[in-house]
Amino acid sequence: MSSTTVTTAGPANPVEQRRLRILLSLGMILLILLLAIYAGIRQGILLAIGLGFGITLEGLGFGFAGPWRRAILERNTHGIQAQILALGLAALPSLLLLDIAAGELTGATAPVGVAMIFGAFVFGAAMQVVLGCGSGTLVNAGSGNLMGLWALPFFIAGSFLGTLHLPEWHALGQLEPIALSDWLGTLGAILLTLGLLAGLAWWFRQWMPSNDRILPRKFLLAAGFLAGLAVLNLLVAGQPWGVAYGLGLWGAKLAHWSGIELANFAFWSVASNAERLTQSLLLDITSVTDFGLLLGAGIAARWKGPLAAQVSLPTRLWIAGAIAALLMGYASRLAYGCNVGALFSGISTGSLHGWVWFAAAFAGSIIGVRLRNHLIGGSR
Amino acid sequence: MTLKRSHTIGVLLLGLFGLLFLDLLFSAPIDPFRAPPPLAFGSGTQASGGFCATPLE
């Protein structure tokens, strides 16, 4: 996921490394307990889930932007197949749970519309320039990647700015939200979702040479962990895993604290959003899992051994990274989410917009990988 | 320019700490007695957290 040149680190001292791992483990447990005492058991569990996401994504080298890039440039679709496996593993229990506890759990159901498709396309292109999607930017920043850290504030700013213009974008036209389970019943939604995922996995599998079609074990593990954590997130939070809402809220809170009046904007005048501006970030579900993701990625990176030094990229790529991260944040609001909230959670909870997001963002990524190669002179 | 990844993580942690410190200063204090049940599943109440797919209306 790295977007900077990373030099190799020296070998780890086994005794020091063991001591550090114990400290990291104790630190995680302490943070979870403190948050559970301060903000409630649910928030403590959500922090643990967020840490799990960060550890899985960084520790097993799993992501969204990188596998799409490898599929487009090298026809290596192992990563995408693992994403599809994770989606299938999450979709089956999620759709059943949404049926059993419809009064308690909510799916990531959003409308398909002009702005949604445009937003997903722009997000797909921009994430290839930054080399990190919604979750990927957090993982990169958390694990000490300079481009990830650089991109994060711009992503936050973009995600906030996107909320300010939502009514105008929505006015371009959109359908009513379509949940597959409302349309086909729960069983129909499960069969259609799993059938489409199986077909997609088969199609991407054909891209690979016939002697290299077995998924690496670490990707199988990552898919399993990711799906398990996503279902746990739904059970605990009552809503699917998300990323971009929390980042937009951080930006909005900074603006609010700076004296900017947000009550005039439709998004922040909605009662639930207005309430979140005044209440602690530690009570916001997405913010807590985002904090966990950032910290979990850092812990996983350090767990592996000493962190390598890194050399920065040319100035034009830093500028492009800032613009792309800003666009990515902005576009994630138009698209009703990023690769997590719209793609992963949308598809796994049976929303049509998740599928449309996938197609539009993949098309955008095809442009994005070429744009990035152009920016760095085709060297990578 | 060469920068250690541990320094990058340090900058990130400072940023997060700063954000949470401002949050502590300017946001309403948390009332631990109003904490929701540990699991939304089985709680009997509809989830109401912020999410990207939440409609404006």
Coordinates of C-alpha atoms in Angstrom, one line a residue:
Chain A
M1 CA 0.0 0.0 0.0
S2 CA 3.0 2.2 0.3
S3 CA 3.3 5.2 -2.0
T4 CA 6.7 6.2 -0.9
T5 CA 10.0 4.5 -1.5
V6 CA 10.8 2.4 1.6
T7 CA 14.3 1.4 2.4
T8 CA 14.8 -1.9 4.3
A9 CA 15.0 -1.8 8.1
G10 CA 17.7 -3.5 10.1
P11 CA 17.0 -6.9 11.7
A12 CA 14.9 -7.0 14.9
N13 CA 16.4 -8.0 18.2
P14 CA 14.2 -10.9 19.3
V15 CA 14.2 -10.1 23.0
E16 CA 13.4 -6.4 22.4
Q17 CA 10.8 -7.4 19.8
R18 CA 9.0 -9.7 22.2
R19 CA 9.0 -7.0 24.9
L20 CA 7.6 -4.5 22.5
R21 CA 4.8 -6.9 21.4
I22 CA 3.8 -7.4 25.0
L23 CA 3.7 -3.7 25.5
L24 CA 1.7 -3.2 22.3
S25 CA -0.8 -5.9 23.4
L26 CA -1.2 -4.4 26.9
G27 CA -1.5 -0.9 25.4
M28 CA -4.4 -2.1 23.2
I29 CA -6.2 -3.8 26.1
L30 CA -5.8 -0.7 28.3
L31 CA -7.1 1.6 25.6
I32 CA -10.2 -0.6 25.1
L33 CA -10.9 -0.8 28.8
L34 CA -10.4 3.0 29.3
L35 CA -12.9 3.8 26.5
A36 CA -15.3 1.2 27.7
I37 CA -15.3 2.8 31.2
Y38 CA -15.4 6.4 29.9
A39 CA -17.9 6.1 27.0
G40 CA -19.6 2.7 27.5
I41 CA -18.9 -0.9 26.7
R42 CA -20.2 -0.6 23.2
Q43 CA -17.6 2.1 22.3
G44 CA -14.9 -0.1 23.8
I45 CA -15.9 -3.1 21.7
L46 CA -16.1 -0.8 18.6
L47 CA -12.5 0.4 19.3
A48 CA -11.5 -3.3 19.5
I49 CA -13.2 -4.0 16.1
G50 CA -11.5 -0.9 14.6
L51 CA -8.1 -2.2 15.9
G52 CA -8.9 -5.6 14.4
F53 CA -9.6 -3.9 11.0
G54 CA -6.3 -2.0 11.1
I55 CA -4.3 -5.1 12.2
T56 CA -5.9 -7.3 9.5
L57 CA -5.4 -4.8 6.7
E58 CA -1.8 -3.8 7.5
G59 CA -0.7 -7.1 9.0
L60 CA -1.9 -9.2 6.1
G61 CA -1.2 -6.6 3.4
F62 CA -4.8 -6.5 2.3
G63 CA -6.5 -3.5 0.7
F64 CA -8.7 -2.2 -2.1
A65 CA -6.8 0.3 -4.2
G66 CA -3.6 -1.9 -4.5
P67 CA -5.4 -5.1 -5.7
W68 CA -7.4 -3.0 -8.3
R69 CA -4.2 -1.5 -9.5
R70 CA -2.5 -4.9 -9.9
A71 CA -5.6 -6.3 -11.7
I72 CA -5.6 -3.4 -14.2
L73 CA -1.8 -3.2 -14.8
E74 CA -0.7 -6.9 -14.3
R75 CA -3.9 -8.8 -14.6
N76 CA -3.2 -10.2 -11.1
T77 CA -6.6 -10.5 -9.5
H78 CA -5.8 -12.4 -6.3
G79 CA -6.6 -9.3 -4.2
I80 CA -9.9 -8.6 -5.9
Q81 CA -10.9 -12.3 -5.6
A82 CA -10.1 -12.1 -1.9
Q83 CA -12.3 -8.9 -1.7
I84 CA -15.1 -10.8 -3.4
L85 CA -14.7 -13.7 -0.9
A86 CA -14.8 -11.3 2.0
L87 CA -18.0 -9.7 0.6
G88 CA -19.6 -13.1 0.2
L89 CA -18.6 -14.2 3.7
A90 CA -20.0 -11.0 5.2
A91 CA -23.1 -10.9 3.0
L92 CA -24.7 -14.1 4.1
P93 CA -24.8 -13.4 7.9
S94 CA -25.4 -9.7 7.4
L95 CA -28.5 -10.2 5.3
L96 CA -29.8 -12.8 7.7
L97 CA -29.2 -10.6 10.7
L98 CA -30.9 -7.6 9.0
D99 CA -33.9 -9.9 8.4
I100 CA -34.0 -11.2 12.0
A101 CA -33.4 -7.8 13.7
A102 CA -34.9 -5.3 11.3
G103 CA -35.9 -3.0 14.1
E104 CA -32.4 -2.9 15.5
L105 CA -29.9 -3.2 12.6
T106 CA -29.7 -1.0 9.5
G107 CA -28.1 -1.8 6.2
A108 CA -26.0 0.5 4.1
T109 CA -28.9 1.2 1.7
A110 CA -28.5 4.4 -0.4
P111 CA -29.9 5.6 -3.8
V112 CA -28.3 5.2 -7.2
G113 CA -28.0 8.6 -8.8
V114 CA -26.0 10.8 -11.2
A115 CA -23.9 12.3 -8.4
M116 CA -23.4 8.9 -6.8
I117 CA -22.1 7.4 -10.0
F118 CA -19.9 10.4 -10.7
G119 CA -18.6 10.4 -7.1
A120 CA -17.7 6.7 -7.2
F121 CA -15.9 7.2 -10.6
V122 CA -13.9 10.2 -9.2
F123 CA -13.1 8.3 -6.0
G124 CA -11.8 5.3 -8.0
A125 CA -9.5 7.5 -10.1
A126 CA -8.3 9.5 -7.1
M127 CA -7.6 6.5 -4.9
Q128 CA -5.1 5.3 -7.5
V129 CA -3.2 8.5 -7.4
V130 CA -3.0 8.4 -3.6
L131 CA -2.6 4.6 -3.6
G132 CA -5.0 4.3 -0.8
C133 CA -8.8 4.2 -0.6
G134 CA -10.9 5.2 2.4
S135 CA -9.6 2.5 4.7
G136 CA -6.3 2.4 2.8
T137 CA -5.5 6.0 3.6
L138 CA -6.1 5.4 7.3
V139 CA -4.0 2.2 7.2
N140 CA -1.2 4.0 5.3
A141 CA -1.2 6.9 7.7
G142 CA -1.4 4.6 10.7
S143 CA 1.5 2.5 9.6
G144 CA 3.8 5.5 9.1
N145 CA 3.5 6.0 5.3
L146 CA 4.3 9.6 4.5
M147 CA 1.9 9.9 1.6
G148 CA -0.8 8.4 3.8
L149 CA -0.2 10.9 6.5
W150 CA -0.1 13.7 3.9
A151 CA -3.3 12.6 2.3
L152 CA -5.3 12.2 5.5
P153 CA -6.0 15.9 6.3
F154 CA -7.0 16.5 2.7
F155 CA -9.3 13.5 2.8
I156 CA -10.9 14.9 6.0
A157 CA -11.3 18.4 4.4
G158 CA -12.8 16.9 1.2
S159 CA -15.2 14.7 3.1
F160 CA -16.4 17.7 5.1
L161 CA -16.7 20.0 2.1
G162 CA -18.7 17.3 0.3
T163 CA -21.4 17.5 3.0
L164 CA -21.9 21.2 2.4
H165 CA -23.0 20.7 -1.3
L166 CA -24.9 17.5 -1.0
P167 CA -28.4 18.9 -1.8
E168 CA -27.2 20.5 -5.1
W169 CA -25.6 17.2 -6.1
H170 CA -28.6 15.1 -5.2
A171 CA -30.8 17.5 -7.2
L172 CA -29.1 16.2 -10.4
G173 CA -31.3 13.2 -10.0
Q174 CA -31.4 9.9 -8.1
L175 CA -33.6 6.9 -7.7
E176 CA -35.2 5.8 -4.4
P177 CA -32.8 3.6 -2.3
I178 CA -33.1 -0.1 -3.5
A179 CA -32.5 -2.8 -0.9
L180 CA -32.4 -6.2 -2.7
S181 CA -34.2 -7.9 0.3
D182 CA -37.1 -5.5 -0.1
W183 CA -37.3 -6.4 -3.8
L184 CA -36.6 -10.1 -3.7
G185 CA -37.0 -11.1 0.0
T186 CA -34.1 -12.1 2.2
L187 CA -33.5 -15.5 0.5
G188 CA -33.7 -13.9 -2.9
A189 CA -31.3 -11.2 -1.9
I190 CA -28.8 -13.7 -0.5
L191 CA -29.0 -15.9 -3.6
L192 CA -28.6 -13.0 -6.0
T193 CA -25.8 -11.4 -4.0
L194 CA -23.8 -14.7 -3.7
G195 CA -24.5 -15.6 -7.3
L196 CA -23.3 -12.3 -8.6
L197 CA -20.2 -12.4 -6.4
A198 CA -19.5 -16.0 -7.6
G199 CA -19.8 -14.9 -11.2
L200 CA -17.6 -11.9 -10.6
A201 CA -15.0 -14.0 -8.9
W202 CA -15.0 -16.5 -11.7
W203 CA -14.6 -13.7 -14.3
F204 CA -11.7 -12.2 -12.4
R205 CA -10.1 -15.6 -12.0
Q206 CA -10.0 -16.0 -15.7
W207 CA -7.7 -13.0 -15.9
M208 CA -5.0 -15.0 -14.2
P209 CA -2.7 -17.5 -15.9
S210 CA -4.1 -21.0 -15.3
N211 CA -1.1 -22.1 -13.2
D212 CA -1.5 -19.2 -10.7
R213 CA -5.1 -19.2 -9.8
I214 CA -4.9 -20.4 -6.1
L215 CA -5.4 -17.5 -3.6
P216 CA -2.5 -16.9 -1.3
R217 CA -3.3 -18.1 2.3
K218 CA -2.8 -14.6 3.8
F219 CA -5.6 -13.3 1.5
L220 CA -7.9 -16.1 2.6
L221 CA -7.2 -15.2 6.2
A222 CA -7.7 -11.5 5.5
A223 CA -11.0 -12.1 3.8
G224 CA -12.2 -14.2 6.7
F225 CA -11.1 -11.7 9.4
L226 CA -12.5 -8.8 7.5
A227 CA -15.9 -10.4 7.0
G228 CA -16.0 -11.5 10.6
L229 CA -15.2 -8.0 11.9
A230 CA -17.7 -6.4 9.5
V231 CA -20.5 -8.7 10.8
L232 CA -19.4 -8.0 14.4
N233 CA -19.5 -4.3 13.6
L234 CA -23.1 -4.7 12.4
L235 CA -24.1 -6.6 15.6
V236 CA -22.5 -4.1 18.0
A237 CA -23.1 -0.8 16.3
G238 CA -26.4 -1.7 14.6
Q239 CA -25.0 -0.3 11.3
P240 CA -22.4 -1.6 8.8
W241 CA -18.8 -0.7 8.8
G242 CA -18.0 2.9 7.6
V243 CA -15.1 5.2 7.3
A244 CA -15.8 8.5 5.5
Y245 CA -18.6 9.7 7.7
G246 CA -16.2 9.9 10.7
L247 CA -13.6 11.8 8.8
G248 CA -16.2 14.3 7.5
L249 CA -17.3 14.8 11.1
W250 CA -13.8 15.5 12.3
G251 CA -13.5 18.2 9.6
A252 CA -16.9 19.6 10.5
K253 CA -16.0 19.7 14.2
L254 CA -12.8 21.6 13.5
A255 CA -14.8 24.1 11.4
H256 CA -17.5 24.4 14.1
W257 CA -14.8 25.0 16.7
S258 CA -13.3 27.6 14.5
G259 CA -16.6 29.5 14.6
I260 CA -18.0 28.5 11.2
E261 CA -21.8 28.3 11.4
L262 CA -22.9 25.0 10.0
A263 CA -26.6 25.1 10.9
N264 CA -27.3 26.8 7.5
F265 CA -26.2 23.7 5.6
A266 CA -28.8 21.0 5.0
F267 CA -26.5 18.1 6.1
W268 CA -25.5 19.6 9.4
S269 CA -29.0 20.8 10.2
V270 CA -30.4 17.2 10.2
A271 CA -31.0 16.6 13.9
S272 CA -28.8 13.5 14.2
N273 CA -25.8 15.2 12.5
A274 CA -26.3 18.5 14.5
E275 CA -26.3 16.4 17.7
R276 CA -23.0 14.7 16.7
L277 CA -21.4 18.1 16.2
T278 CA -21.9 18.9 19.9
Q279 CA -21.3 15.4 21.4
S280 CA -17.9 13.8 21.9
L281 CA -16.2 12.0 19.0
L282 CA -15.8 9.1 21.3
L283 CA -19.5 8.5 21.1
D284 CA -19.5 8.5 17.3
I285 CA -19.5 4.9 15.9
T286 CA -17.5 5.6 12.7
S287 CA -15.0 7.9 14.5
V288 CA -14.2 5.2 17.1
T289 CA -13.6 2.5 14.4
D290 CA -11.5 5.0 12.4
F291 CA -9.4 5.7 15.5
G292 CA -9.0 1.9 15.9
L293 CA -8.1 1.4 12.3
L294 CA -5.3 4.0 12.5
L295 CA -3.9 2.6 15.7
G296 CA -4.3 -1.0 14.6
A297 CA -2.3 -0.3 11.5
G298 CA 0.5 1.3 13.4
I299 CA 0.6 -1.6 15.9
A300 CA 0.6 -4.2 13.1
A301 CA 3.4 -2.3 11.3
R302 CA 5.5 -2.2 14.5
W303 CA 4.7 -5.8 15.4
K304 CA 6.4 -7.0 12.2
G305 CA 9.7 -5.5 13.2
P306 CA 11.6 -2.2 13.1
L307 CA 10.0 0.4 10.8
A308 CA 12.0 1.2 7.7
A309 CA 13.0 4.7 6.7
Q310 CA 11.3 6.1 3.6
V311 CA 12.3 8.5 0.8
S312 CA 9.7 10.9 -0.4
L313 CA 8.5 11.1 -4.0
P314 CA 8.8 14.1 -6.4
T315 CA 7.0 17.3 -5.5
R316 CA 4.5 17.0 -8.3
L317 CA 3.3 13.7 -6.8
W318 CA 2.8 15.4 -3.4
I319 CA 0.7 18.1 -5.0
A320 CA -1.2 15.5 -7.0
G321 CA -1.7 13.4 -3.8
A322 CA -3.2 16.4 -1.9
I323 CA -5.6 17.2 -4.7
A324 CA -6.5 13.6 -5.2
A325 CA -7.1 13.0 -1.5
L326 CA -9.3 16.2 -1.3
L327 CA -11.3 14.9 -4.3
M328 CA -11.5 11.4 -2.8
G329 CA -13.0 12.8 0.4
Y330 CA -15.4 15.0 -1.5
A331 CA -16.4 12.2 -3.9
S332 CA -17.0 9.8 -1.0
R333 CA -19.9 12.0 0.1
L334 CA -21.5 12.2 -3.3
A335 CA -21.2 8.4 -3.7
Y336 CA -22.8 7.7 -0.3
G337 CA -19.6 6.2 1.0
C338 CA -16.1 5.0 0.0
N339 CA -14.9 1.5 -0.7
V340 CA -16.0 0.6 2.8
G341 CA -19.3 2.3 3.4
A342 CA -20.6 2.0 -0.2
L343 CA -18.8 -1.0 -1.8
F344 CA -18.2 -3.4 1.1
S345 CA -21.1 -2.5 3.4
G346 CA -23.4 -1.7 0.5
I347 CA -23.0 -5.0 -1.3
S348 CA -22.8 -7.1 1.9
T349 CA -26.1 -5.6 3.2
G350 CA -27.9 -5.9 -0.1
S351 CA -27.9 -2.3 -1.5
L352 CA -28.0 -1.9 -5.2
H353 CA -25.8 1.2 -4.9
G354 CA -22.9 -0.9 -3.7
W355 CA -22.8 -2.8 -7.1
V356 CA -23.1 0.4 -9.1
W357 CA -20.4 2.0 -6.9
F358 CA -18.1 -1.0 -7.7
A359 CA -18.5 -0.6 -11.5
A360 CA -18.1 3.2 -11.5
A361 CA -15.1 3.2 -9.2
F362 CA -13.4 0.4 -11.1
A363 CA -13.8 2.4 -14.4
G364 CA -12.4 5.4 -12.5
S365 CA -9.4 3.3 -11.3
I366 CA -8.5 2.4 -14.9
I367 CA -8.1 6.2 -15.6
G368 CA -6.4 6.7 -12.2
V369 CA -3.6 4.1 -12.7
R370 CA -2.7 5.7 -16.0
L371 CA -2.8 9.2 -14.4
R372 CA -0.5 8.1 -11.6
N373 CA 1.9 6.5 -14.1
H374 CA 2.0 9.7 -16.0
L375 CA 2.6 11.7 -12.9
I376 CA 5.6 9.6 -11.9
G377 CA 7.0 9.3 -15.4
G378 CA 6.0 5.7 -15.8
S379 CA 8.6 4.5 -13.4
R380 CA 6.2 2.7 -11.1
Chain B
M1 CA 14.3 13.7 2.0
T2 CA 14.4 10.7 4.3
L3 CA 12.0 10.4 7.2
K4 CA 11.6 7.5 9.6
R5 CA 8.2 5.9 9.6
S6 CA 8.2 6.0 13.4
H7 CA 8.4 9.8 13.2
T8 CA 5.5 9.8 10.8
I9 CA 3.5 7.7 13.3
G10 CA 4.5 10.2 16.0
V11 CA 3.1 13.1 14.0
L12 CA -0.1 11.2 13.4
L13 CA -0.5 10.4 17.1
L14 CA 0.1 14.1 18.0
G15 CA -2.6 15.0 15.5
L16 CA -5.1 12.5 17.0
F17 CA -4.2 13.6 20.5
G18 CA -4.8 17.2 19.5
L19 CA -8.2 16.4 18.0
L20 CA -9.3 14.5 21.0
F21 CA -8.0 17.2 23.3
L22 CA -10.1 19.9 21.4
D23 CA -13.0 17.5 21.5
L24 CA -12.7 17.2 25.3
L25 CA -12.6 20.9 25.6
F26 CA -15.5 21.9 23.3
S27 CA -17.8 18.9 23.2
A28 CA -20.5 18.0 25.7
P29 CA -19.2 15.8 28.5
I30 CA -20.0 12.1 28.2
D31 CA -22.5 10.8 30.6
P32 CA -21.5 7.2 31.3
F33 CA -25.0 6.5 32.7
R34 CA -26.6 7.1 29.3
A35 CA -24.3 4.6 27.5
P36 CA -26.2 2.4 25.1
P37 CA -26.4 -1.4 25.7
P38 CA -23.2 -3.2 24.6
L39 CA -24.9 -4.7 21.5
A40 CA -27.3 -3.1 19.2
F41 CA -28.5 -6.6 18.3
G42 CA -31.1 -7.5 20.9
S43 CA -31.3 -3.9 22.3
G44 CA -34.8 -3.3 21.1
T45 CA -33.9 0.1 19.6
Q46 CA -33.1 1.1 16.0
A47 CA -29.5 2.1 15.3
S48 CA -29.1 5.8 14.9
G49 CA -25.4 6.3 14.4
G50 CA -23.9 8.5 11.6
F51 CA -23.3 6.7 8.3
C52 CA -22.5 7.7 4.8
A53 CA -25.7 6.2 3.4
T54 CA -27.9 8.1 5.9
P55 CA -30.4 10.2 3.8
L56 CA -30.6 14.0 4.3
E57 CA -34.3 14.0 4.9

